CSV table of C-alpha atoms in Angstrom, one decimal:
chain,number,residue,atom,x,y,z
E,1,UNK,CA,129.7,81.3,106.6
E,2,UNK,CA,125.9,81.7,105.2
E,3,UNK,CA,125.2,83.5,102.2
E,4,UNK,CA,121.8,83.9,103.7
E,5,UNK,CA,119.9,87.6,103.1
E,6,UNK,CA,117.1,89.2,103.2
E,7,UNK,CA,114.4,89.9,101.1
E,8,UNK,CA,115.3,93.5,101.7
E,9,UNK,CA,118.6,93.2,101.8
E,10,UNK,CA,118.6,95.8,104.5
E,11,UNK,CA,116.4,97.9,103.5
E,12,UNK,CA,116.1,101.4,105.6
E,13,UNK,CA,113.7,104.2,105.2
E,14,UNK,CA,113.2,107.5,107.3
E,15,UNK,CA,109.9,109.8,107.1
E,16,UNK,CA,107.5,110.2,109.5
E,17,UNK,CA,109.1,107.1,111.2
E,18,UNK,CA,111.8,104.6,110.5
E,19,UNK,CA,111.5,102.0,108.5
E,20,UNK,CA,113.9,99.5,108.6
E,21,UNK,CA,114.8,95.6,107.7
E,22,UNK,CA,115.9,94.2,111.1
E,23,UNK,CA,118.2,91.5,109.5
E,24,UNK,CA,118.2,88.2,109.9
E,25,UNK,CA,116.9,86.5,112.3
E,26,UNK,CA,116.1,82.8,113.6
E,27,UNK,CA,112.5,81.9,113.9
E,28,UNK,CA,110.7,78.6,114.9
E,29,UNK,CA,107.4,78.2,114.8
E,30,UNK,CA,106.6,76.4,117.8
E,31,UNK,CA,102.6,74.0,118.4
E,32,UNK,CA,102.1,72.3,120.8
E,33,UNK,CA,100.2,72.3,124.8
E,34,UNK,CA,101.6,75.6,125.7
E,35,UNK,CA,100.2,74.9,129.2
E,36,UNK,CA,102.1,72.1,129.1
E,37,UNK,CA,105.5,71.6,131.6
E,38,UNK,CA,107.1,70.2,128.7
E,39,UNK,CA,106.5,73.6,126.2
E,40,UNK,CA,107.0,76.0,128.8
E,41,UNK,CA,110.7,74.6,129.6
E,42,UNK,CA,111.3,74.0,126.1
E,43,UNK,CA,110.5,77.6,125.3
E,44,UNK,CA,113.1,78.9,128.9
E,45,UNK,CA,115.4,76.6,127.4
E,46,UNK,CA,115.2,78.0,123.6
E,47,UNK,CA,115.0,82.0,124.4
E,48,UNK,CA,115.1,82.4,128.7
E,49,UNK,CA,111.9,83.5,128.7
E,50,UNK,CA,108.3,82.3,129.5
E,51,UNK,CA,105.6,81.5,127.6
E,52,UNK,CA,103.6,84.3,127.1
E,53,UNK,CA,99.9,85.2,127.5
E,54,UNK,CA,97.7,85.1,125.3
E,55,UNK,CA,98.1,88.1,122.3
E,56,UNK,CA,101.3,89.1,124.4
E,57,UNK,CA,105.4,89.6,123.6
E,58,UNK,CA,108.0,89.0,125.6
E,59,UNK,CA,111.7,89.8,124.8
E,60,UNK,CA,114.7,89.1,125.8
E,61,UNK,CA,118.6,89.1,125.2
E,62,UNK,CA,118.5,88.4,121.3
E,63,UNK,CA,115.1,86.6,122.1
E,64,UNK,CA,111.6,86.8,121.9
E,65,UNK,CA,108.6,84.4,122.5
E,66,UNK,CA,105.4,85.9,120.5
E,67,UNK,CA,101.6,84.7,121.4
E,68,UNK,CA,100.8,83.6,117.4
E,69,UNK,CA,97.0,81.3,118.7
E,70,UNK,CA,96.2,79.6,121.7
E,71,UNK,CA,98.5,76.9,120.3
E,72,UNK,CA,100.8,78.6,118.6
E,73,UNK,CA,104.1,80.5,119.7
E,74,UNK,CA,106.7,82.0,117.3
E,75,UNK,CA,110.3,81.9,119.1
E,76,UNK,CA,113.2,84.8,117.7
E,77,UNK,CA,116.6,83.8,118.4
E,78,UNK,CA,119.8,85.0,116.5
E,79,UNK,CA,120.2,83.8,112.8
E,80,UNK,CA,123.3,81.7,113.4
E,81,UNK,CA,121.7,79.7,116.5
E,82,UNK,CA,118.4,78.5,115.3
E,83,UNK,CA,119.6,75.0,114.4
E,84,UNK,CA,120.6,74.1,117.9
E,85,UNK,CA,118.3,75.8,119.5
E,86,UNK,CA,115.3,73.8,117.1
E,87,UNK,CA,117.4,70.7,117.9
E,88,UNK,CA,117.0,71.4,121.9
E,89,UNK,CA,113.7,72.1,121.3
E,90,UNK,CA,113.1,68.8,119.5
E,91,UNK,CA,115.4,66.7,122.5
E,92,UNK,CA,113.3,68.3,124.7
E,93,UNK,CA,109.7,67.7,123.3
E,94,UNK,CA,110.4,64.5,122.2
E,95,UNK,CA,108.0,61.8,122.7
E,96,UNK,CA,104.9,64.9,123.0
E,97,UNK,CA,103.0,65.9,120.9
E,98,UNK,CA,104.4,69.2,119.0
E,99,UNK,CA,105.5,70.4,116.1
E,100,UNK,CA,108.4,73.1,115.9
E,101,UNK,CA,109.6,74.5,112.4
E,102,UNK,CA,112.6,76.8,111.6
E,103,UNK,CA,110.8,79.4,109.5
E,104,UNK,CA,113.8,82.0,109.6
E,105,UNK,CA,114.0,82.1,105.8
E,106,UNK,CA,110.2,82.3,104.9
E,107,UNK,CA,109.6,85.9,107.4
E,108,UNK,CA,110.7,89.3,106.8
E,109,UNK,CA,111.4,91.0,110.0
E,110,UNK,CA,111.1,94.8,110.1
E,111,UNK,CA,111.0,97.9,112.6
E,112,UNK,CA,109.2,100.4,112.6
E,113,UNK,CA,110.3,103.7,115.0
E,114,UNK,CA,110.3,107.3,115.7
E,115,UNK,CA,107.6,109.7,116.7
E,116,UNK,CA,104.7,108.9,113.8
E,117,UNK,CA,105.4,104.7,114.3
E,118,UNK,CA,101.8,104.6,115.4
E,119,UNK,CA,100.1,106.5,113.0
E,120,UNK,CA,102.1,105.1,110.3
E,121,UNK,CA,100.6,101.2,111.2
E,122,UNK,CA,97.2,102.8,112.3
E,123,UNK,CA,96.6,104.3,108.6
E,124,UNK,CA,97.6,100.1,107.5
E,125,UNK,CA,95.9,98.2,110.2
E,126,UNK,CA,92.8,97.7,111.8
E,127,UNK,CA,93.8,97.5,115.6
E,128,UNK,CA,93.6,100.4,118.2
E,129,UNK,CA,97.1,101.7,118.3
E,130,UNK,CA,96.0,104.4,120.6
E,131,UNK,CA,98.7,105.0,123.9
E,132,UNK,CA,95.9,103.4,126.1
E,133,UNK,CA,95.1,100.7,123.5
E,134,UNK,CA,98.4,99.4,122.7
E,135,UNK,CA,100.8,99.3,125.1
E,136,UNK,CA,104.3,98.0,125.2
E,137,UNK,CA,104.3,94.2,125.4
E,138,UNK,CA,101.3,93.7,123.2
E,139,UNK,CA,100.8,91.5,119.9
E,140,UNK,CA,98.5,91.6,117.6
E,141,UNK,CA,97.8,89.2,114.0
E,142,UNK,CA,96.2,91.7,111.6
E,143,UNK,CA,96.0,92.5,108.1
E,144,UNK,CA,98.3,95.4,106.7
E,145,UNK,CA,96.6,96.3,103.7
E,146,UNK,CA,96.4,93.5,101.4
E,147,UNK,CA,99.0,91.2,103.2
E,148,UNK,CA,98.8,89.3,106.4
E,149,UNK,CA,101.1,90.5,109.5
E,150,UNK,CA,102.1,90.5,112.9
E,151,UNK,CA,103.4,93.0,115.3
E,152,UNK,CA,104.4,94.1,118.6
E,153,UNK,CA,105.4,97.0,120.5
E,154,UNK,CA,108.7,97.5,123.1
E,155,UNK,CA,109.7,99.3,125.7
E,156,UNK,CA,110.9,101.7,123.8
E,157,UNK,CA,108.3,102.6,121.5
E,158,UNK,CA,109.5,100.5,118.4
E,159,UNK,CA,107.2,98.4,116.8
E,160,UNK,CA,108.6,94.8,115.3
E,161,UNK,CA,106.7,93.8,112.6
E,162,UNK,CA,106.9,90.6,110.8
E,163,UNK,CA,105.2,89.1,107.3
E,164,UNK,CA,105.9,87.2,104.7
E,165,UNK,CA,108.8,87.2,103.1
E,166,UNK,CA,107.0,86.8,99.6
E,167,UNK,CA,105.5,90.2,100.3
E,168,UNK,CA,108.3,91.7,101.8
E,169,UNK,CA,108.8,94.5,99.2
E,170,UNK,CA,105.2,95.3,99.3
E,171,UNK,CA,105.4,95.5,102.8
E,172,UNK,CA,107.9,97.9,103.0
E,173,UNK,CA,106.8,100.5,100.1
E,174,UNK,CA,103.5,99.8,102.2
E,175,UNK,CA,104.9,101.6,105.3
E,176,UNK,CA,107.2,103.9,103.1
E,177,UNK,CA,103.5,105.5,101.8
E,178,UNK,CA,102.2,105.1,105.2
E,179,UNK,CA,105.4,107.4,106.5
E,180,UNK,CA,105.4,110.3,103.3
E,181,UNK,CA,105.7,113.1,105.2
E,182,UNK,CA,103.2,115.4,104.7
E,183,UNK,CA,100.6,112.6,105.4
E,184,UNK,CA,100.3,113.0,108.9
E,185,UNK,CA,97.1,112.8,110.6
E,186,UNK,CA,97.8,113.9,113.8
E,187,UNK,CA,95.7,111.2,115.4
E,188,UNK,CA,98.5,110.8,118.5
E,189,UNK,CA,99.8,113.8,118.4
């Protein structure tokens, strides 16, 4: 049994939205030809999805394959599965060129949900979070604040955000200040 946690240690917060650690979670860091036959089945194989277009998200069952650069993906797959899942990756790629990395334990994973999620990251980030120019599906690399960041948006309206984990507790009293009520904007409403 791991002893693994997270930097939040499951950290949850509710204002104007939800903030909350997601929990652990396997991610590998996946370089390579992603045109290539050999990444594209890798990636099916690792999460059972596709590899997705450029500054795009796709999710799945437990997975996720996120657009990081045109040569970069970053694959989600539950905690206690990311060493055979990098080891298929690796049997599958080898002999290519590619590098794939579990980075599970370096990333803070959170969620941020409810009715003022988009103003909350607006007032952080310098993207167009508007209905129309951030849909479900997106992915964006940005700055939040002071710290690098990446995020994307569901079906459902949640946004998944992840950073660093060595900024993790800035991160999250970041978007707890963001969500105060009383500082709403009204920018979406």
């Amino acid at each position: 049994m791991s002893n693994a946690v997270t930097a939040l240690n499951g950290a949850n917060y509710q204002g104007l939205a939800t903030i909350a650690d997601q929990g652990l979670t396997g991610m590998i860091t996946l370089r390579g030809d992603l045109a290539s036959a050999g990444i594209k089945a890798a990636v099916k194989s690792a999460t059972g999805l596709d590899v997705p277009a450029q500054r795009q998200a796709l999710m799945g069952q437990g997975t996720a394959a996120l657009w990081m650069s045109p040569d970069e993906l970053l694959l989600l797959c539950p905690y206690a599965e990311v060493g055979e899942r990098l080891a298929g990756i690796e049997s599958a790629l080898k002999g290519q060129h590619f590098l794939a990395v579990n980075v599970s334990d370096a990333r803070t994973f959170l969620r941020i949900s409810g009715k003022g999620a988009r103003e909350v990251l607006a007032k952080l980030c310098p993207v167009d979070l508007s209905p129309e120019g951030f849909t479900p599906g997106m992915f964006r690399r940005t700055r939040m604040a002071q710290v690098p960041a990446a995020f994307w948006l569901d079906e459902t309206g949640t946004f998944h955000l992840i950073c660093f984990r060595s900024v993790a507790d800035y991160a999250f009293e970041l978007l707890k200040v963001s969500a105060q009520p009383g500082g709403e904007v009204g920018l979406y409403a």
